[in-house]
Tab-separated table of C-alpha atoms and ligand atoms in Angstrom:
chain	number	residue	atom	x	y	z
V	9	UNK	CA	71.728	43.481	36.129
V	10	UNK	CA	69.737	42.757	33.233
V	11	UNK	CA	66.997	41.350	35.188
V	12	UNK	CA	66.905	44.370	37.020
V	13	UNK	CA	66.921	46.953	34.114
V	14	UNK	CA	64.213	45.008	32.671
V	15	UNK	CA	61.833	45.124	35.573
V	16	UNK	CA	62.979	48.916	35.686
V	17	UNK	CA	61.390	49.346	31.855
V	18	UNK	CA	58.178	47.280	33.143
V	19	UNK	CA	57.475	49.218	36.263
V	20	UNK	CA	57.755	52.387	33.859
V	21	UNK	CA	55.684	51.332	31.228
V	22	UNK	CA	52.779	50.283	33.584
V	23	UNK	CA	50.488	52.771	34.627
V	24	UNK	CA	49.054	51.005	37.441
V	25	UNK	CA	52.377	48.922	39.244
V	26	UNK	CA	53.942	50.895	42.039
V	27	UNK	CA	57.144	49.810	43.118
V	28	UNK	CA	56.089	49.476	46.856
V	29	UNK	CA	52.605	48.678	46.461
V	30	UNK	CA	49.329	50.588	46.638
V	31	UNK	CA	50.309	54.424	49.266
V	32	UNK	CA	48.087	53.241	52.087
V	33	UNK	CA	47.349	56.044	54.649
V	34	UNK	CA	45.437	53.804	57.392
V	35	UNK	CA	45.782	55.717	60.319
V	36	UNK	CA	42.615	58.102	59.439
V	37	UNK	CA	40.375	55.288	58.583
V	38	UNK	CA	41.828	52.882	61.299
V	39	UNK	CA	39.331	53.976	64.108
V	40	UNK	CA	36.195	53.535	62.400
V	41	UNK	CA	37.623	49.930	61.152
V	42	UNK	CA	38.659	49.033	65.003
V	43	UNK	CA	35.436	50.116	65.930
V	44	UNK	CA	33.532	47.841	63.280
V	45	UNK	CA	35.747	45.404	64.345
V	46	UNK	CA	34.914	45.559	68.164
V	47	UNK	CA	31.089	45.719	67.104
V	48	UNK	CA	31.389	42.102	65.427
V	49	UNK	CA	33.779	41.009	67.719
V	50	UNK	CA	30.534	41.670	70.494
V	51	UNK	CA	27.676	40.617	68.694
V	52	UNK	CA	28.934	37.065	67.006
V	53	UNK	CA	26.142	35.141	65.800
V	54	UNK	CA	26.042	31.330	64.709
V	55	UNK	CA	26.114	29.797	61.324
V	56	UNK	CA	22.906	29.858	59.130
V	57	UNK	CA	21.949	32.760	62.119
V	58	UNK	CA	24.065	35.338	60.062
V	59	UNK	CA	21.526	38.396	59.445
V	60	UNK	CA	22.703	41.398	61.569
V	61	UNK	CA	25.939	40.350	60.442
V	62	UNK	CA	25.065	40.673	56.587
V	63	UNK	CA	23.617	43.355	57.077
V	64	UNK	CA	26.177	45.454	58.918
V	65	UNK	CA	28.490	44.212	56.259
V	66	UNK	CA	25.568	45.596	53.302
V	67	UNK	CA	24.950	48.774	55.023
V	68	UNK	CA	29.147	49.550	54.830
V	69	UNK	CA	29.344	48.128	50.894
V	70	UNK	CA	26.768	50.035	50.420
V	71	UNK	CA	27.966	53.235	51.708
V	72	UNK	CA	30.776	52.871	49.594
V	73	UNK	CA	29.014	52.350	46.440
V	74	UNK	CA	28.910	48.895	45.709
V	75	UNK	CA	25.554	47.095	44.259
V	76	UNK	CA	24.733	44.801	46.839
V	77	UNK	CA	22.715	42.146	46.929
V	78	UNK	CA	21.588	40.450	50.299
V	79	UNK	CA	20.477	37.068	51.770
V	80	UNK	CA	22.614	34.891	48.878
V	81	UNK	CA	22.774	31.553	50.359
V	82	UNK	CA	21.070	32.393	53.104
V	83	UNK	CA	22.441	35.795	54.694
V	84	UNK	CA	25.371	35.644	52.316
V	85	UNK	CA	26.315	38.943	50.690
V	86	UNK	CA	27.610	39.923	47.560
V	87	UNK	CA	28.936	43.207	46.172
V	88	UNK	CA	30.119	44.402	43.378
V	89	UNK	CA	31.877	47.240	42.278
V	90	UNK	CA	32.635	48.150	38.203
V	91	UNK	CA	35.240	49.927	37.376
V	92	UNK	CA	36.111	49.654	33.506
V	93	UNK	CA	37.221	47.286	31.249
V	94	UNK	CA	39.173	44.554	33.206
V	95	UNK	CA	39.420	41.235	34.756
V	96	UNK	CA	36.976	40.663	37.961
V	97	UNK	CA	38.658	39.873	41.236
V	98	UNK	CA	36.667	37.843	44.122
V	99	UNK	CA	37.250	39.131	47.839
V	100	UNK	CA	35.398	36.342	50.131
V	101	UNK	CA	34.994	36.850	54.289
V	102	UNK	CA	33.599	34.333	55.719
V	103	UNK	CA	30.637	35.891	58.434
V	104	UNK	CA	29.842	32.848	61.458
V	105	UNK	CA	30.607	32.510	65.222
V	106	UNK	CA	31.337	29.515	67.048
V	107	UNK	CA	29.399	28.016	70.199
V	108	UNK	CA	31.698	28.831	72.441
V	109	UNK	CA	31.773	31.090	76.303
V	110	UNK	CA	34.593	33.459	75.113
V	111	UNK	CA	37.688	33.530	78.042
V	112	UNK	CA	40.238	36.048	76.887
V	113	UNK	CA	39.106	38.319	79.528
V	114	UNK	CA	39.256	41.163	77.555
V	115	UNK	CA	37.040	44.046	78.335
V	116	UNK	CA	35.406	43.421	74.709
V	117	UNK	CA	34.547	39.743	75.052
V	118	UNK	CA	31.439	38.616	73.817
V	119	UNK	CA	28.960	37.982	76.242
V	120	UNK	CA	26.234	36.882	73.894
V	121	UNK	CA	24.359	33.586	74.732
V	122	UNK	CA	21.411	32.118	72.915
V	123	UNK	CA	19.876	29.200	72.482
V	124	UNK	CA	21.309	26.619	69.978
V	125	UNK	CA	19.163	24.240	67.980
V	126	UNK	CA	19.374	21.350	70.690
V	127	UNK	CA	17.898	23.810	72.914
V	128	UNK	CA	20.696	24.189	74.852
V	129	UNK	CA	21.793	27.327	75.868
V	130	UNK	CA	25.675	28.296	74.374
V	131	UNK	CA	27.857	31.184	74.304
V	132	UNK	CA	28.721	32.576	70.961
V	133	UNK	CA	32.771	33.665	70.137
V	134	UNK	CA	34.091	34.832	67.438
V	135	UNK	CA	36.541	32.082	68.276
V	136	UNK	CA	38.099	31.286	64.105
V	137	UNK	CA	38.328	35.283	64.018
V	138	UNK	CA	35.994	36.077	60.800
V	139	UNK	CA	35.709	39.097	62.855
V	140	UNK	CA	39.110	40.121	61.997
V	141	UNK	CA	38.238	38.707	57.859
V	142	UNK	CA	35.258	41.086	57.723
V	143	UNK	CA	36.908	44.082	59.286
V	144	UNK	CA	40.108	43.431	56.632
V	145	UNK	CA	37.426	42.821	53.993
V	146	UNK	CA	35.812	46.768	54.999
V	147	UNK	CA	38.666	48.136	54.864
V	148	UNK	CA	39.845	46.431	51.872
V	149	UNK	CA	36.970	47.329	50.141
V	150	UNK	CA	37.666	50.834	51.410
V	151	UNK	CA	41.084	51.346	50.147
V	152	UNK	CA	40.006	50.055	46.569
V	153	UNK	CA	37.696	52.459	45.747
V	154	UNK	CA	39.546	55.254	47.697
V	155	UNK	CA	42.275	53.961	44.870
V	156	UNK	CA	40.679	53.171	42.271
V	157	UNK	CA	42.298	55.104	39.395
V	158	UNK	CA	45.031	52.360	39.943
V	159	UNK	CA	43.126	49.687	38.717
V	160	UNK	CA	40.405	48.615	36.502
V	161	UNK	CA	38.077	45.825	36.102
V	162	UNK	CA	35.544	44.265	38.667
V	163	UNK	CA	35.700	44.313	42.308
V	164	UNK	CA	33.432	41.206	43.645
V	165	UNK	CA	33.205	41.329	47.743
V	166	UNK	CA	31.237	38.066	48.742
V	167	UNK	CA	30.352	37.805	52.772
V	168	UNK	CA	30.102	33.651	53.070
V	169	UNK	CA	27.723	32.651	55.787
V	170	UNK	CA	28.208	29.265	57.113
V	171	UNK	CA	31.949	28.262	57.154
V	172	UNK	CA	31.329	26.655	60.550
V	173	UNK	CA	29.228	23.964	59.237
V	174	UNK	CA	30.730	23.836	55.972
V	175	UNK	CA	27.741	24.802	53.907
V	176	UNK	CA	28.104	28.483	52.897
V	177	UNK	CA	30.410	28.429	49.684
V	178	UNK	CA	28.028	25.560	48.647
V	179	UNK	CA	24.828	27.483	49.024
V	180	UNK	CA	25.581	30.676	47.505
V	181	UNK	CA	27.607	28.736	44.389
V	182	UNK	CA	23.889	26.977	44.213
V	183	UNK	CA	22.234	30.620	44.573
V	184	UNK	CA	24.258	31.380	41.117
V	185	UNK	CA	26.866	33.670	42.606
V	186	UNK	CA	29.363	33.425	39.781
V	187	UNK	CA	26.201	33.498	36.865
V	188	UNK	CA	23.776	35.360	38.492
V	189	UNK	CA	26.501	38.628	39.813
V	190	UNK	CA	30.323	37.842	38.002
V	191	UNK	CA	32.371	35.444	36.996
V	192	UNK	CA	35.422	36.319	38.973
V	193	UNK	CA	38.800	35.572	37.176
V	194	UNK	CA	40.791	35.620	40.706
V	195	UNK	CA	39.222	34.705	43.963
V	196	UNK	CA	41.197	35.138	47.073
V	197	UNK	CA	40.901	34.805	50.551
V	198	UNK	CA	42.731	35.303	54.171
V	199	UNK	CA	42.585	32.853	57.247
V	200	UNK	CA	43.553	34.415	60.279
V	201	UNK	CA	46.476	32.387	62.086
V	202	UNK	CA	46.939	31.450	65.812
V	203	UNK	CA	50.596	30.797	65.419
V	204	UNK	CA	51.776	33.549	63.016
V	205	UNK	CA	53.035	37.000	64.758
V	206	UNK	CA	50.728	39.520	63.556
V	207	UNK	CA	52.282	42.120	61.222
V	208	UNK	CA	53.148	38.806	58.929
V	209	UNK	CA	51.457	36.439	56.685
V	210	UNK	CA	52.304	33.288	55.388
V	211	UNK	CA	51.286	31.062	52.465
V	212	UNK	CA	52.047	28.200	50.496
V	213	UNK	CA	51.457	27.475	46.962
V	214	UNK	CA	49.453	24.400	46.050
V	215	UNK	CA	47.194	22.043	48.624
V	216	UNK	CA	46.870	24.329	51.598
V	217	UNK	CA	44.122	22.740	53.621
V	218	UNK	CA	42.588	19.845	53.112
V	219	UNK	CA	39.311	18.051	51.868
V	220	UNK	CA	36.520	17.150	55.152
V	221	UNK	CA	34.267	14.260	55.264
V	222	UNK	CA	32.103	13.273	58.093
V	223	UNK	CA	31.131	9.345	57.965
V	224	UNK	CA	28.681	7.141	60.269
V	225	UNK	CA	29.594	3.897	60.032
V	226	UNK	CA	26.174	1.881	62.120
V	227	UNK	CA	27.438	-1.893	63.142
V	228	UNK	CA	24.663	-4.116	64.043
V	229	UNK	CA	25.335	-7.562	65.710
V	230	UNK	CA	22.797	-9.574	67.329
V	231	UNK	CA	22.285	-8.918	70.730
V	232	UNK	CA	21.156	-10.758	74.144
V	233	UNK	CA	22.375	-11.639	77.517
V	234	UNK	CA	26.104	-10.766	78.526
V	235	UNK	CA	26.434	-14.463	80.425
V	236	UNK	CA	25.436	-15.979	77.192
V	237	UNK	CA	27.596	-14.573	74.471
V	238	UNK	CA	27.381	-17.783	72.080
V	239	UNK	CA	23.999	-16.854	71.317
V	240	UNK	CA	24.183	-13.430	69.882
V	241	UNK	CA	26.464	-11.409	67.545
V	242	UNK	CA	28.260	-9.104	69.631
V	243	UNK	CA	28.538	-5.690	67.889
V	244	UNK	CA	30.968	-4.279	70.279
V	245	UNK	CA	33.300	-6.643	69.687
V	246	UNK	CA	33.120	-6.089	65.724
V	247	UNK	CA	33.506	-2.155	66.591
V	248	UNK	CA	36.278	-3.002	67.869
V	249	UNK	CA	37.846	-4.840	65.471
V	250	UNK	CA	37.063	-2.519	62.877
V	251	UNK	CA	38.547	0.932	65.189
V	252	UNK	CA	41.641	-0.786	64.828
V	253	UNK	CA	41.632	-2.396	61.172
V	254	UNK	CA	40.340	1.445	60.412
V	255	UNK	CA	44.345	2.158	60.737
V	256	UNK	CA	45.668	0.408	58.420
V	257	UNK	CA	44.119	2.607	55.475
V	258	UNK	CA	46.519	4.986	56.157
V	259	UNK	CA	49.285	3.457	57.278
V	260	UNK	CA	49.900	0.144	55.056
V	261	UNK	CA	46.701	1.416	52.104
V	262	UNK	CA	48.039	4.809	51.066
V	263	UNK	CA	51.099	6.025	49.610
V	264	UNK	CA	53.116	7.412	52.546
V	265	UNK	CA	53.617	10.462	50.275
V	266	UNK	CA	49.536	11.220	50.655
V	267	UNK	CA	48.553	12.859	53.500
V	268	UNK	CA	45.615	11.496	55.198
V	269	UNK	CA	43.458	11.048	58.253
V	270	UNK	CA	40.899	8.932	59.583
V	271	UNK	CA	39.893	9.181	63.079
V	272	UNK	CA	37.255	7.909	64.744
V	273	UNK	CA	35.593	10.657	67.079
V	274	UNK	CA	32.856	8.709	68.459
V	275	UNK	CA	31.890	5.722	68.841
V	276	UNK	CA	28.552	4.866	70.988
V	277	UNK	CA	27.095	1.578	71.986
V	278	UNK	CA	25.137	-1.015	74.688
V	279	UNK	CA	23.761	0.545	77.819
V	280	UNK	CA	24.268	-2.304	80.350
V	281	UNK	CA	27.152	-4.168	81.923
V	282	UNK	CA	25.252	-7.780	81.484
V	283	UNK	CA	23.472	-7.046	77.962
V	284	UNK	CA	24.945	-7.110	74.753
V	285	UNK	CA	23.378	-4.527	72.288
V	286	UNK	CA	22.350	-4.736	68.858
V	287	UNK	CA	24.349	-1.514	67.477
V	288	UNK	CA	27.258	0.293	67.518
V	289	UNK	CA	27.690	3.610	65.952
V	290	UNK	CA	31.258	4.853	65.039
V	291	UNK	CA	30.923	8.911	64.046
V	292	UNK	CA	34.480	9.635	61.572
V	293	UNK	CA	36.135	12.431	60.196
V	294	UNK	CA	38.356	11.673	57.032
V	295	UNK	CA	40.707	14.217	56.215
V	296	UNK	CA	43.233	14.434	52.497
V	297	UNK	CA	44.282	16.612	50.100
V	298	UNK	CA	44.490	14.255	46.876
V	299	UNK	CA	40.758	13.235	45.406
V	300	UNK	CA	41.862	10.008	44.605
V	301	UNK	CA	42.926	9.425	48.583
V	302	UNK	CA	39.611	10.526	49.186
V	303	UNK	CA	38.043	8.011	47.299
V	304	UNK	CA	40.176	5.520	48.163
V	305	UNK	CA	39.403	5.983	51.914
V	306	UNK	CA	35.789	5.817	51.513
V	307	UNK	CA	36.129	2.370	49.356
V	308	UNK	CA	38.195	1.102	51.956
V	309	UNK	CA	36.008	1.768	55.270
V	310	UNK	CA	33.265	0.569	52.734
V	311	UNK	CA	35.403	-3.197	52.253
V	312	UNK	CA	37.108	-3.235	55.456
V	313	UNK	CA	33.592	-3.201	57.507
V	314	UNK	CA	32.018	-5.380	55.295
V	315	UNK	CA	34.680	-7.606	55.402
V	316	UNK	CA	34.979	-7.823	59.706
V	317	UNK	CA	30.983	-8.027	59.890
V	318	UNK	CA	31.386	-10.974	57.578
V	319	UNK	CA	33.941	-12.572	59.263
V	320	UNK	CA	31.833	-12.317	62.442
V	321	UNK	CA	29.001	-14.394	60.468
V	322	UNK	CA	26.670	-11.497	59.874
V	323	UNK	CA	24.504	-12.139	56.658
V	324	UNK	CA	25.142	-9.515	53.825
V	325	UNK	CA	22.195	-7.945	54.191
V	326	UNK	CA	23.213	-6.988	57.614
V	327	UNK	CA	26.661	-5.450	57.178
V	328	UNK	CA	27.650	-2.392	58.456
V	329	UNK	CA	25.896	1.032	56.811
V	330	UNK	CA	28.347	3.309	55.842
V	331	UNK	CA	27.024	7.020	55.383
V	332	UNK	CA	29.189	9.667	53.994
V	333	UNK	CA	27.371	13.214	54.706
V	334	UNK	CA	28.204	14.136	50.789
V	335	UNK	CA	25.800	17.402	51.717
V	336	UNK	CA	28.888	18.406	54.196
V	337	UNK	CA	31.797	17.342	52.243
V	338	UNK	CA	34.588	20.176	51.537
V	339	UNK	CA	37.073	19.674	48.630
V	340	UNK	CA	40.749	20.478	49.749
V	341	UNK	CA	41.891	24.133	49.137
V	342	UNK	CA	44.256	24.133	46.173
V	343	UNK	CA	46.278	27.581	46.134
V	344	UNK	CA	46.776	28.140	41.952
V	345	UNK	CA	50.821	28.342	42.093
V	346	UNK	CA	51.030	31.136	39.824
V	347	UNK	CA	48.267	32.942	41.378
V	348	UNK	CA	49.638	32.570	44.532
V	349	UNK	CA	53.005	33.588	43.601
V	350	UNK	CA	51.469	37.125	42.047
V	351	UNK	CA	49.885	37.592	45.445
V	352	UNK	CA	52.875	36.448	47.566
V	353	UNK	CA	55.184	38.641	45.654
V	354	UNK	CA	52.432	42.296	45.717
V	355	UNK	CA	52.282	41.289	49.394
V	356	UNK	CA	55.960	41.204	50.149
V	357	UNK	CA	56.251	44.802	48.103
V	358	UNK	CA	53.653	46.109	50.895
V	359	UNK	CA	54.785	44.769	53.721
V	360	UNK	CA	57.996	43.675	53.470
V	361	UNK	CA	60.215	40.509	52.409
V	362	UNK	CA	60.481	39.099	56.233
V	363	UNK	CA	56.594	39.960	56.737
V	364	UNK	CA	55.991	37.090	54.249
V	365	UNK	CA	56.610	33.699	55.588
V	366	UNK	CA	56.255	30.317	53.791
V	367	UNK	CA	54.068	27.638	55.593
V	368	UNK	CA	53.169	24.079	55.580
V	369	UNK	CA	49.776	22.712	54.966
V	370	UNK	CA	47.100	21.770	57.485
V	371	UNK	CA	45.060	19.047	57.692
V	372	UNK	CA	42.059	21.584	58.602
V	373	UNK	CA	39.368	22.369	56.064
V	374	UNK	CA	37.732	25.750	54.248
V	375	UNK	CA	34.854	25.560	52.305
V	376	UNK	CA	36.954	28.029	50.496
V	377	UNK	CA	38.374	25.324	48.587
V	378	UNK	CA	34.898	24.775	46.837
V	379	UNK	CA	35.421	28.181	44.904
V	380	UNK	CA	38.263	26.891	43.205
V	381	UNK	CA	36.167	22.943	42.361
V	382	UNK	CA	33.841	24.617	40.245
V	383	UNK	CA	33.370	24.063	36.168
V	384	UNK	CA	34.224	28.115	35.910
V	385	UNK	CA	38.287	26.126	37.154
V	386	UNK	CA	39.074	29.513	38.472
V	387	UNK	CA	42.008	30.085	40.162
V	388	UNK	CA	41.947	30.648	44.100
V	389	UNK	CA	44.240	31.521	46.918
V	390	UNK	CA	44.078	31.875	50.442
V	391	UNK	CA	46.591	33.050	52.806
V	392	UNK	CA	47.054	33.593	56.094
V	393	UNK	CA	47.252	36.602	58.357
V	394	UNK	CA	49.305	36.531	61.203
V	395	UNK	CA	46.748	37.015	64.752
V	396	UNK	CA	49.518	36.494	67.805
V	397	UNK	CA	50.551	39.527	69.918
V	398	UNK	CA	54.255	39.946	68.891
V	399	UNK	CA	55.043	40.073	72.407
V	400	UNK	CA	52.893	36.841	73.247
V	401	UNK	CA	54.786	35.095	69.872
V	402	UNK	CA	58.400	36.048	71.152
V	403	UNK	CA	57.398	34.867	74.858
V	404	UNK	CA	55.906	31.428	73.667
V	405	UNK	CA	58.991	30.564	71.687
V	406	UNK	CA	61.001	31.269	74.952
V	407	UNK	CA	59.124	29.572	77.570
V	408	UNK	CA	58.006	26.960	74.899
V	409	UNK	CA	54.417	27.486	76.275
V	410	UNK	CA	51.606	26.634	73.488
V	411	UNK	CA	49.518	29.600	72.143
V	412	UNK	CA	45.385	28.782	72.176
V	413	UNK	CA	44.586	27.735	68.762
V	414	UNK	CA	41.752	28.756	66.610
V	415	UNK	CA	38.604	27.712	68.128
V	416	UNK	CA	39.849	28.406	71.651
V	417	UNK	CA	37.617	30.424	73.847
V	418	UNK	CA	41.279	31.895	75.020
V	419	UNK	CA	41.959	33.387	71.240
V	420	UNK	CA	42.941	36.615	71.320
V	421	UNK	CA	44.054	38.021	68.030
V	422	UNK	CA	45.818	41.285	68.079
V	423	UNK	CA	43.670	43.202	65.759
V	424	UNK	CA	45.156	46.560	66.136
V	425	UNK	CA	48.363	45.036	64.388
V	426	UNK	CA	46.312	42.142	62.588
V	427	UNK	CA	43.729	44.179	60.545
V	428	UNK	CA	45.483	46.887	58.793
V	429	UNK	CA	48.198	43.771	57.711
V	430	UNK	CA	45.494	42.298	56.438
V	431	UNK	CA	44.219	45.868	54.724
V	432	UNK	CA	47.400	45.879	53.183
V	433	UNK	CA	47.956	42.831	51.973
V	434	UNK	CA	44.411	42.368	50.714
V	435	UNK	CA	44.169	45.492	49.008
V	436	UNK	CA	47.576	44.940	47.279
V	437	UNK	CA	46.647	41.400	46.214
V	438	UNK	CA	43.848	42.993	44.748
V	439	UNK	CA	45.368	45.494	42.772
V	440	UNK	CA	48.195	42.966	41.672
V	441	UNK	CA	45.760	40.562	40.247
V	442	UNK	CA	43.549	43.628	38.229
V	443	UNK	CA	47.229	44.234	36.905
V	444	UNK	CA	48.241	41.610	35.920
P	512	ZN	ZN1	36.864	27.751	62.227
P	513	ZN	ZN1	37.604	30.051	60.164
C-alpha cells in the first residue's frame, strides 16, 4: 500500500509520466508506415551498397524536421532533433540486406538481383528484417515529435549501414558520430525476432549477444608424393590434429560458467588423391560474451597450433599463422541493467505485462554492442521485437514444426502486427529514458 501511494504522488508530480505510456493513435499514420515498409522490404540493397536506402530514410527525417546529416560511415545517417534542456537519447536502425533469393512467396518479395563483389550474380532479402527496424524507427521518430511536449532533451536517430559485415557502428563511431552530432546519454536499439509472436518483445538485462571474431589459422607442412609420406610434413594430418585439440578450449580451458564457441567453418587443403600439399587453411568463428574468454581463446588457438606443428617437427619459423580479422571483430552486446529495466518496465506500461517476455542470450553478434565499448561508457540496450504470425507461433508449438530463422530466405515477419509494437515500444522507451 505504501508502495503504491508513493508511486501515486510520483506519477502526479511528473509532468511528463503517463500512467499507460505515451496515447498512441497509429491507425492514421499506419498506412503510410506499411507502405514505407513494403518499399524497403522491395528494394533491399547490400551492405556498404546502402544509398537509396539512406536516403529514403533522410528524405522522411527530414520531412519531419530533424537536421540530418548523410553518408556518415559511408551511407550512414544521422538525425537529430532538439527539443530543450534534457538528456539526449540514441535511436539506431540498422539499414543492409542480405545475399539471399527471397522464398516467402509473398506477393511483395523482393525480386532484386545484382551483382555481388565476386561477380556473381545474388538475390538481395531483407532476410534479418532491418526493414521492419527502419519502418519502427519512422514511425518512432514520428510519434516523438507528434509528442513532443512530453519530453525534452535530444532526440538522436542514427541509420547504421553495414551490420551484415560488421563494420557500420565502427565506421560512423570513426566518422565522430557521438563528437561531431551528440553525445547520447541512452542508446537503444530493437532486433527483430524469428521466434517471438509478434505483438511481444522480449529482453534480458546484461550480455545479450555475444562478441564475433573471424580467425584463419594457415598450416603449412612439407609436401610431396602420397606413396612416400616419410619424406614430407603432411599438413593435413596436423589440421587434423589441431580441428580436434581446437575442442578442448572450451570444454576442459574455460570455466563451464563462460559461454563460448569455436567452430571451425572451413577448412581447405591438397588437390590430389596421391599428393600431399603444402597448406591447409582452417577459416574460424569464435564466439563469447566475457573479454577475458575472448582473449583467452585467441592465446589458446595461438599455443595449441604452435604446439601440434611442433610436435610434427616443423621448425618455429614455420608454425602455423594465426590471423584474427581485428578490423571485423564485434564486442558482445552488454544491456546496462538499470537501463534496461527503465525500458522493460515503459514498455510493459504500453503494451502490456504478458507482451513483455524475458529471454536468454544468443550466441549471435550486433555491432550494436560497439556503442556501448566506447570511452563515452554509455549505457545501451537492445531488445527484441517479436516478427512470427501469432497464428504461425501457436501452430509451431503444436505440430512442433521449426519456424525459419533470421537469415532464411523463408522469413516472413508479420509487419502489420510487428511494426506498430515496435512504434510503441520504441517511442515509449524513448520518452521513459528523456524522463527519467
Ligand atoms: Zn543479420
Ligand atoms: Zn540483423
Amino acid at each position: 500500500m505504501k508502495l503504491t501511494y508513493l508511486s501515486a504522488i510520483l506519477l502526479l508530480a511528473s509532468p511528463f509520466v503517463q500512467a499507460n505510456g505515451l496515447d498512441l493513435n497509429l491507425s492514421k499514420t499506419m498506412p503510410a508506415i506499411e507502405k514505407f515498409y513494403l518499399d524497403l522490404h522491395q528494394s533491399p540493397e547490400l551492405s556498404y551498397h546502402e544509398q537509396e536506402t539512406g536516403n529514403k530514410i533522410a528524405d522522411k527525417l527530414t520531412q519531419l524536421g530533424f537536421k540530418v546529416t548523410s553518408n556518415v560511415g559511408g551511407f550512414g545517417v544521422v538525425g537529430i532533433y532538439k527539443n530543450g534542456e534534457g538528456p539526449t537519447v540514441m535511436i539506431r536502425t540498422d539499414t543492409d540486406g542480405l545475399p539471399i533469393i527471397e522464398q516467402t512467396g509473398k506477393s511483395y518479395a523482393s525480386k532484386v538481383k545484382v551483382i555481388d563483389e565476386h561477380g556473381a550474380k545474388v538475390g538481395v532479402m531483407h532476410g534479418c528484417g532491418h526493414d521492419i527496424h527502419m519502418s519502427s524507427f519512422i514511425g518512432t521518430a514520428e510519434q516523438l515529435i507528434v509528442h513532443k511536449n512530453q519530453w525534452k532533451g535530444t532526440l538522436m536517430m542514427v541509420a547504421q549501414p553495414a551490420e551484415e559485415v560488421g563494420g557500420g557502428a565502427k565506421a560512423m563511431l570513426s566518422e565522430g558520430l557521438f563528437s561531431k552530432y551528440a553525445k547520447p546519454d541512452h542508446i537503444i536499439a530493437l532486433h527483430v525476432s524469428a521466434s517471438v509472436p509478434a505483438g511481444k518483445v522480449s529482453m534480458k538485462n546484461e550480455y545479450t549477444m555475444a562478441s564475433v571474431d573471424s580467425v584463419d589459422i594457415t598450416i603449412e607442412g612439407k609436401g610431396g608424393h602420397g606413396a612416400y609420406p616419410h619424406t614430407t610434413i603432411d599438413p593435413v594430418v596436423i589440421a587434423a590434429r589441431t580441428v580436434l585439440a581446437l575442442q578442448t578450449i572450451t570444454s576442459r580451458e574455460l570455466s563451464p560458467l563462460e559461454p563460448s564457441v569455436i567452430t571451425v567453418g572451413s577448412i581447405h587443403g591438397g588437390s590430389k588423391h596421391n599428393v600431399i600439399s603444402d597448406e591447409v587453411k582452417l577459416q574460424l568463428t569464435l564466439r563469447s560474451y566475457n573479454p577475458n574468454v575472448r582473449s583467452a581463446q585467441i592465446a589458446a588457438i595461438k599455443r595449441i597450433t604452435a604446439g601440434i606443428a611442433q610436435s610434427a617437427g616443423l621448425n618455429e619459423s614455420n608454425y602455423p599463422v594465426v590471423y584474427v580479422h581485428e578490423d571485423e571483430s564485434i564486442p558482445s552486446t552488454y544491456n546496462n541493467p538499470a537501463q534496461t529495466d527503465i525500458v522493460r518496465n515503459s514498455i510493459a506500461s504500453a503494451i502490456g505485462d504478458t507482451n513483455v517476455l524475458e529471454t536468454q542470450a544468443v550466441m549471435a553478434g550486433e555491432d550494436f554492442g560497439l556503442y556501448g565499448r566506447t570511452d563515452e561508457n554509455i549505457p545501451i540496450t537492445l531488445f527484441w521485437l517479436g516478427g512470427v504470425n501469432q497464428a504461425q507461433y501457436a501452430d509451431s508449438i503444436k505440430t512442433g514444426e521449426v519456424l525459419p530463422s533470421l537469415h532464411s530466405s523463408k522469413f516472413a515477419p508479420d509487419y502489420k502486427v510487428a511494426i506498430p509494437t515496435g512504434i510503441k515500444a520504441m517511442s515509449n522507451a524513448a520518452v521513459a529514458l528523456f524522463n527519467k
